[in-house]
């Protein structure tokens, strides 16, 4: 495999994005940091927790439909132990997304109680969503906006005033999410991001990404690998033999019956991303 140093995350872009986030932070009461439920560690930008330190944070684990529940629950507990409020959601289907309102009110309960004691009307709760590319920020914003319009029934769409999307429960959401860059501390993180599509396929060599994915599945999800491709796959089987097997079974061949490896890579990665191997968790507590 090639060295990981080849990955470049544009420093100029990072700097700009962080500067914008810092400015927007001043406007909100609460920050929702979105993590990918399959990779809660690799999708966490450690800088953000330091930057946001003065604001309450809600950690939202998104794409729960794609994760391995047992491993995910371990991560949720882990972050709770560190003192974070957490929530698991599926932004695509809207499952549990409404719980964000209750969580936010719980997190801000002291402020709300103080206002009530002074006889003040409840102030809007303003929040913003942050996360690495592809983690589901826009999907969540759309989902929360939709909730409002279906809930009230008679309001066409959402009411937008400048950059704020007004939602149910006196909630206001900044309509542009903050884009964080992932941490590139080690190669493993890069592979996890590449396998799940958080970074573009061309950034890391597909062959390396696929090799990592197959080895990972052999170690952690052997029975699913067997069920999806072939019962004869074993934990010890060589990577290239697995590629050949899948290539032959799926007819990914070029002239002379040679295996079309590029197509095999695509088959494997697409299967993983389309949940054909079930819910997978790449950041593990058991390795
Ligand atoms: P971003 O703003 O953070 O960059 O992410 P975005 O909302 O664009 O979501 C990236 C992809 O993840 C989208 O798929 C979106 O549908 C999908 N997604 C978001 N939340 C969930 C979830 O909870 N579960 C699942 N399974 N998928 C989720 P896409 O293929 O890029 O687009 P589309 O085909 O859905 O339009």
Tab-separated table of C-alpha atoms and ligand atoms in Angstrom:
chain	number	residue	atom	x	y	z
A	1	UNK	CA	0.000	0.000	0.000
A	2	UNK	CA	1.148	3.544	-0.644
A	3	UNK	CA	1.981	5.862	2.194
A	4	UNK	CA	-0.765	7.916	3.602
A	5	UNK	CA	1.122	11.201	3.321
A	6	UNK	CA	-0.197	11.545	-0.213
A	7	UNK	CA	-3.583	12.757	1.011
A	8	UNK	CA	-3.925	16.485	0.842
A	9	UNK	CA	-6.683	18.341	2.572
A	10	UNK	CA	-6.518	21.872	1.287
A	11	UNK	CA	-5.172	24.017	4.130
A	12	UNK	CA	-6.637	27.204	2.659
A	13	UNK	CA	-10.096	25.699	2.621
A	14	UNK	CA	-9.708	24.437	6.168
A	15	UNK	CA	-8.646	27.816	7.445
A	16	UNK	CA	-11.553	29.594	5.771
A	17	UNK	CA	-14.063	27.069	6.963
A	18	UNK	CA	-12.880	27.279	10.560
A	19	UNK	CA	-12.932	31.060	10.475
A	20	UNK	CA	-16.531	31.027	9.229
A	21	UNK	CA	-17.548	28.531	11.881
A	22	UNK	CA	-16.025	30.678	14.615
A	23	UNK	CA	-18.006	33.685	13.401
A	24	UNK	CA	-21.241	31.721	13.264
A	25	UNK	CA	-20.676	30.253	16.705
A	26	UNK	CA	-21.363	33.654	18.192
A	27	UNK	CA	-24.902	33.493	16.826
A	28	UNK	CA	-26.005	30.183	18.297
A	29	UNK	CA	-26.976	28.750	21.688
A	30	UNK	CA	-26.150	25.171	20.861
A	31	UNK	CA	-23.945	23.363	18.357
A	32	UNK	CA	-24.982	20.068	16.790
A	33	UNK	CA	-21.918	18.086	15.736
A	34	UNK	CA	-22.890	15.374	13.292
A	35	UNK	CA	-20.909	12.139	13.295
A	36	UNK	CA	-21.161	9.152	10.991
A	37	UNK	CA	-22.545	6.323	13.127
A	38	UNK	CA	-20.280	3.870	11.296
A	39	UNK	CA	-17.159	5.823	12.148
A	40	UNK	CA	-17.759	8.067	15.150
A	41	UNK	CA	-14.052	8.514	15.708
A	42	UNK	CA	-12.842	8.975	12.131
A	43	UNK	CA	-15.654	11.460	11.428
A	44	UNK	CA	-14.905	13.513	14.525
A	45	UNK	CA	-12.782	16.601	14.056
A	46	UNK	CA	-10.949	16.963	17.368
A	47	UNK	CA	-10.290	20.658	16.773
A	48	UNK	CA	-13.965	21.411	16.787
A	49	UNK	CA	-14.479	20.363	20.391
A	50	UNK	CA	-11.783	22.833	21.461
A	51	UNK	CA	-13.223	25.578	19.265
A	52	UNK	CA	-16.780	25.112	20.468
A	53	UNK	CA	-15.821	24.748	24.115
A	54	UNK	CA	-17.895	27.722	25.278
A	55	UNK	CA	-21.128	26.489	23.705
A	56	UNK	CA	-23.178	23.463	24.625
A	57	UNK	CA	-22.705	20.590	22.169
A	58	UNK	CA	-25.087	17.876	21.050
A	59	UNK	CA	-23.341	14.959	19.380
A	60	UNK	CA	-25.611	13.454	16.760
A	61	UNK	CA	-24.787	10.027	15.365
A	62	UNK	CA	-26.291	9.942	11.879
A	63	UNK	CA	-26.812	7.053	9.425
A	64	UNK	CA	-27.693	4.635	12.212
A	65	UNK	CA	-29.336	2.434	9.572
A	66	UNK	CA	-25.861	1.776	8.130
A	67	UNK	CA	-24.001	1.024	11.367
A	68	UNK	CA	-23.516	-2.056	13.483
A	69	UNK	CA	-25.765	-1.337	16.439
A	70	UNK	CA	-23.675	-3.002	19.118
A	71	UNK	CA	-20.515	-1.133	18.209
A	72	UNK	CA	-22.420	2.116	17.775
A	73	UNK	CA	-23.879	1.809	21.263
A	74	UNK	CA	-20.386	1.401	22.627
A	75	UNK	CA	-19.380	4.712	21.015
A	76	UNK	CA	-22.475	6.497	22.255
A	77	UNK	CA	-21.680	5.377	25.814
A	78	UNK	CA	-18.063	6.374	25.343
A	79	UNK	CA	-18.977	9.939	24.440
A	80	UNK	CA	-21.595	10.080	27.192
A	81	UNK	CA	-18.903	9.070	29.666
A	82	UNK	CA	-16.861	12.003	28.407
A	83	UNK	CA	-19.808	14.229	29.334
A	84	UNK	CA	-21.503	14.737	25.963
A	85	UNK	CA	-25.224	14.757	25.281
A	86	UNK	CA	-25.860	12.369	22.410
A	87	UNK	CA	-28.560	11.350	19.971
A	88	UNK	CA	-28.774	8.619	17.322
A	89	UNK	CA	-30.694	9.489	14.150
A	90	UNK	CA	-31.408	8.519	10.582
A	91	UNK	CA	-31.587	11.866	8.808
A	92	UNK	CA	-32.686	10.227	5.577
A	93	UNK	CA	-35.848	8.660	6.976
A	94	UNK	CA	-36.322	11.184	9.767
A	95	UNK	CA	-36.136	8.504	12.446
A	96	UNK	CA	-35.502	10.178	15.831
A	97	UNK	CA	-34.661	13.553	14.274
A	98	UNK	CA	-37.506	15.204	16.204
A	99	UNK	CA	-35.780	14.288	19.429
A	100	UNK	CA	-33.260	17.015	18.686
A	101	UNK	CA	-35.779	19.550	20.021
A	102	UNK	CA	-36.170	17.815	23.373
A	103	UNK	CA	-32.457	17.245	23.693
A	104	UNK	CA	-31.761	20.904	22.981
A	105	UNK	CA	-34.290	22.008	25.587
A	106	UNK	CA	-32.743	19.624	28.070
A	107	UNK	CA	-29.242	20.900	27.382
A	108	UNK	CA	-30.386	24.505	27.729
A	109	UNK	CA	-32.678	23.799	30.691
A	110	UNK	CA	-30.886	26.160	33.073
A	111	UNK	CA	-31.184	29.094	30.717
A	112	UNK	CA	-34.818	28.295	30.044
A	113	UNK	CA	-35.555	28.026	33.790
A	114	UNK	CA	-33.799	31.348	34.474
A	115	UNK	CA	-35.880	33.062	31.794
A	116	UNK	CA	-39.069	31.518	33.141
A	117	UNK	CA	-38.230	32.643	36.686
A	118	UNK	CA	-37.872	36.197	35.377
A	119	UNK	CA	-41.223	35.865	33.633
A	120	UNK	CA	-39.585	36.187	30.199
A	121	UNK	CA	-41.076	34.634	27.102
A	122	UNK	CA	-39.047	31.649	25.904
A	123	UNK	CA	-36.335	32.907	23.580
A	124	UNK	CA	-35.775	31.002	20.346
A	125	UNK	CA	-33.191	28.272	20.583
A	126	UNK	CA	-30.646	28.876	17.867
A	127	UNK	CA	-28.438	26.122	16.608
A	128	UNK	CA	-26.123	25.137	13.795
A	129	UNK	CA	-25.043	21.833	12.333
A	130	UNK	CA	-21.389	20.967	11.836
A	131	UNK	CA	-19.766	17.921	10.331
A	132	UNK	CA	-17.385	16.504	7.777
A	133	UNK	CA	-18.475	16.258	4.115
A	134	UNK	CA	-21.151	13.672	3.338
A	135	UNK	CA	-22.045	13.009	6.958
A	136	UNK	CA	-25.633	14.111	6.240
A	137	UNK	CA	-25.759	17.772	7.264
A	138	UNK	CA	-27.956	18.949	4.377
A	139	UNK	CA	-30.191	15.909	4.713
A	140	UNK	CA	-30.727	16.673	8.395
A	141	UNK	CA	-31.436	20.351	7.747
A	142	UNK	CA	-33.972	19.369	5.077
A	143	UNK	CA	-35.519	16.789	7.337
A	144	UNK	CA	-35.927	19.218	10.222
A	145	UNK	CA	-37.378	21.842	7.905
A	146	UNK	CA	-39.834	19.324	6.489
A	147	UNK	CA	-40.952	18.354	9.972
A	148	UNK	CA	-42.140	21.857	10.577
A	149	UNK	CA	-44.199	22.076	7.411
A	150	UNK	CA	-45.850	18.706	7.916
A	151	UNK	CA	-46.443	19.394	11.588
A	152	UNK	CA	-48.311	22.642	11.136
A	153	UNK	CA	-50.050	21.337	8.053
A	154	UNK	CA	-51.075	24.744	6.791
A	155	UNK	CA	-47.720	26.419	6.329
A	156	UNK	CA	-46.327	25.979	2.848
A	157	UNK	CA	-42.683	25.048	3.302
A	158	UNK	CA	-40.596	26.693	5.936
A	159	UNK	CA	-40.354	30.293	6.906
A	160	UNK	CA	-36.953	31.606	6.048
A	161	UNK	CA	-35.692	34.853	7.427
A	162	UNK	CA	-32.211	35.578	6.222
A	163	UNK	CA	-30.049	32.652	7.222
A	164	UNK	CA	-32.346	31.193	9.841
A	165	UNK	CA	-34.782	28.386	9.185
A	166	UNK	CA	-37.595	28.595	11.711
A	167	UNK	CA	-38.589	25.196	12.994
A	168	UNK	CA	-41.024	23.715	15.455
A	169	UNK	CA	-40.671	24.262	19.191
A	170	UNK	CA	-39.272	27.779	18.895
A	171	UNK	CA	-36.188	26.425	17.246
A	172	UNK	CA	-34.066	28.257	14.702
A	173	UNK	CA	-31.469	26.581	12.565
A	174	UNK	CA	-28.704	28.199	10.566
A	175	UNK	CA	-29.500	27.114	7.018
A	176	UNK	CA	-25.895	26.589	5.953
A	177	UNK	CA	-24.019	23.879	7.778
A	178	UNK	CA	-20.417	24.216	8.865
A	179	UNK	CA	-18.129	21.942	6.920
A	180	UNK	CA	-15.374	20.338	8.955
A	181	UNK	CA	-12.443	18.457	7.572
A	182	UNK	CA	-11.780	15.010	8.892
A	183	UNK	CA	-8.705	14.265	10.897
A	184	UNK	CA	-6.006	12.534	8.942
A	185	UNK	CA	-3.964	11.208	11.784
A	186	UNK	CA	-3.447	7.748	10.491
A	187	UNK	CA	-4.039	5.689	7.427
A	188	UNK	CA	-6.926	3.819	9.029
A	189	UNK	CA	-8.998	6.975	9.263
A	190	UNK	CA	-8.372	7.715	5.592
A	191	UNK	CA	-9.480	4.248	4.573
A	192	UNK	CA	-12.641	4.478	6.666
A	193	UNK	CA	-13.512	7.801	5.061
A	194	UNK	CA	-12.787	6.473	1.577
A	195	UNK	CA	-14.779	3.256	2.022
A	196	UNK	CA	-17.838	5.159	3.222
A	197	UNK	CA	-17.520	7.809	0.519
A	198	UNK	CA	-16.705	10.738	2.815
A	199	UNK	CA	-13.676	11.448	0.648
A	200	UNK	CA	-13.728	11.026	-3.107
A	201	UNK	CA	-12.740	7.697	-4.586
A	202	UNK	CA	-9.772	9.127	-6.436
A	203	UNK	CA	-8.037	10.528	-3.335
A	204	UNK	CA	-6.737	7.146	-2.217
A	205	UNK	CA	-5.888	4.345	-4.654
A	206	UNK	CA	-9.011	2.210	-5.022
A	207	UNK	CA	-6.988	-0.960	-4.857
A	208	UNK	CA	-5.639	0.004	-1.425
A	209	UNK	CA	-9.076	1.023	-0.194
A	210	UNK	CA	-10.557	-2.244	-1.407
A	211	UNK	CA	-7.781	-4.278	0.114
A	212	UNK	CA	-8.390	-2.582	3.446
A	213	UNK	CA	-12.146	-3.174	3.120
A	214	UNK	CA	-11.783	-6.869	2.304
A	215	UNK	CA	-9.319	-7.466	5.141
A	216	UNK	CA	-11.622	-5.600	7.478
A	217	UNK	CA	-14.620	-7.701	6.424
A	218	UNK	CA	-12.609	-10.906	6.712
A	219	UNK	CA	-11.708	-9.968	10.278
A	220	UNK	CA	-15.000	-8.566	11.535
A	221	UNK	CA	-17.797	-9.675	9.244
A	222	UNK	CA	-16.660	-12.928	7.627
A	223	UNK	CA	-20.122	-14.514	7.509
A	224	UNK	CA	-21.552	-11.508	5.691
A	225	UNK	CA	-18.714	-11.615	3.186
A	226	UNK	CA	-19.441	-15.306	2.609
A	227	UNK	CA	-23.173	-14.760	2.332
A	228	UNK	CA	-22.816	-11.921	-0.141
A	229	UNK	CA	-20.088	-13.378	-2.363
A	230	UNK	CA	-19.107	-16.969	-1.716
A	231	UNK	CA	-19.263	-19.471	1.131
A	232	UNK	CA	-15.703	-20.587	0.369
A	233	UNK	CA	-14.162	-17.296	1.541
A	234	UNK	CA	-12.117	-17.791	4.693
A	235	UNK	CA	-10.410	-15.461	7.131
A	236	UNK	CA	-6.993	-16.473	5.791
A	237	UNK	CA	-7.809	-16.317	2.072
A	238	UNK	CA	-5.502	-14.040	0.056
A	239	UNK	CA	-6.959	-10.706	-1.009
A	240	UNK	CA	-6.316	-11.272	-4.712
A	241	UNK	CA	-7.995	-14.685	-4.574
A	242	UNK	CA	-11.099	-13.045	-3.131
A	243	UNK	CA	-11.054	-10.449	-5.907
A	244	UNK	CA	-10.762	-13.215	-8.512
A	245	UNK	CA	-13.629	-15.120	-6.946
A	246	UNK	CA	-15.916	-12.092	-6.890
A	247	UNK	CA	-14.849	-11.078	-10.393
A	248	UNK	CA	-15.691	-14.502	-11.809
A	249	UNK	CA	-18.988	-14.802	-9.969
A	250	UNK	CA	-20.118	-11.357	-11.039
A	251	UNK	CA	-18.799	-11.605	-14.577
A	252	UNK	CA	-16.399	-8.696	-14.089
A	253	UNK	CA	-14.135	-9.879	-16.893
A	254	UNK	CA	-12.215	-8.358	-19.746
A	255	UNK	CA	-10.995	-9.972	-22.962
A	256	UNK	CA	-9.397	-13.379	-22.477
A	257	UNK	CA	-11.438	-13.968	-19.346
A	258	UNK	CA	-9.079	-11.823	-17.299
A	259	UNK	CA	-10.533	-10.253	-14.183
A	260	UNK	CA	-11.554	-6.615	-14.539
A	261	UNK	CA	-10.216	-5.501	-11.167
A	262	UNK	CA	-11.481	-1.941	-11.466
A	263	UNK	CA	-15.013	-3.298	-11.772
A	264	UNK	CA	-14.495	-5.635	-8.840
A	265	UNK	CA	-13.375	-2.700	-6.674
A	266	UNK	CA	-16.518	-0.841	-7.637
A	267	UNK	CA	-18.741	-3.852	-6.906
A	268	UNK	CA	-17.296	-4.187	-3.410
A	269	UNK	CA	-17.369	-0.505	-2.513
A	270	UNK	CA	-20.845	0.007	-3.937
A	271	UNK	CA	-22.125	-3.016	-2.031
A	272	UNK	CA	-20.733	-1.646	1.226
A	273	UNK	CA	-22.184	1.816	0.602
A	274	UNK	CA	-25.571	0.398	-0.379
A	275	UNK	CA	-25.861	-1.689	2.773
A	276	UNK	CA	-25.605	-4.975	0.857
A	277	UNK	CA	-23.370	-6.288	3.618
A	278	UNK	CA	-25.648	-4.971	6.343
A	279	UNK	CA	-24.826	-2.372	8.993
A	280	UNK	CA	-21.060	-2.051	9.370
A	281	UNK	CA	-19.002	-0.209	11.952
A	282	UNK	CA	-15.493	0.685	10.906
A	283	UNK	CA	-14.224	2.392	14.060
A	284	UNK	CA	-14.006	-0.441	16.541
A	285	UNK	CA	-13.584	-0.847	20.251
A	286	UNK	CA	-12.732	-4.523	19.834
A	287	UNK	CA	-9.432	-4.224	17.958
B	1	LIG	P1	-23.489	16.699	3.752
B	1	LIG	O1	-24.487	17.822	3.638
B	1	LIG	O2	-23.004	16.516	5.158
B	1	LIG	O3	-22.350	16.777	2.795
B	1	LIG	O4	-24.242	15.327	3.423
B	1	LIG	P2	-25.627	15.082	2.655
B	1	LIG	O5	-26.762	15.582	3.478
B	1	LIG	O6	-25.490	15.592	1.263
B	1	LIG	O7	-25.693	13.483	2.676
B	1	LIG	C1	-24.723	12.685	2.017
B	1	LIG	C2	-25.355	11.365	1.618
B	1	LIG	O8	-25.725	10.642	2.813
B	1	LIG	C3	-26.637	11.516	0.818
B	1	LIG	O9	-26.681	10.404	-0.082
B	1	LIG	C4	-27.730	11.334	1.848
B	1	LIG	O10	-28.941	10.889	1.308
B	1	LIG	C5	-27.100	10.256	2.707
B	1	LIG	N1	-27.639	10.228	4.076
B	1	LIG	C6	-27.788	11.243	4.947
B	1	LIG	N2	-28.287	10.820	6.118
B	1	LIG	C7	-28.461	9.480	5.995
B	1	LIG	C8	-28.935	8.451	6.874
B	1	LIG	O11	-29.284	8.671	8.048
B	1	LIG	N3	-28.954	7.186	6.368
B	1	LIG	C9	-28.541	6.897	5.112
B	1	LIG	N4	-28.588	5.621	4.712
B	1	LIG	N5	-28.097	7.829	4.261
B	1	LIG	C10	-28.046	9.105	4.703
B	1	LIG	P3	-26.313	10.545	-1.610
B	1	LIG	O12	-26.288	9.171	-2.155
B	1	LIG	O13	-25.067	11.368	-1.736
B	1	LIG	O14	-27.466	11.374	-2.189
B	1	LIG	P4	-28.973	10.900	-2.436
B	1	LIG	O15	-28.858	9.738	-3.349
B	1	LIG	O16	-29.579	10.496	-1.111
B	1	LIG	O17	-29.592	12.094	-3.029
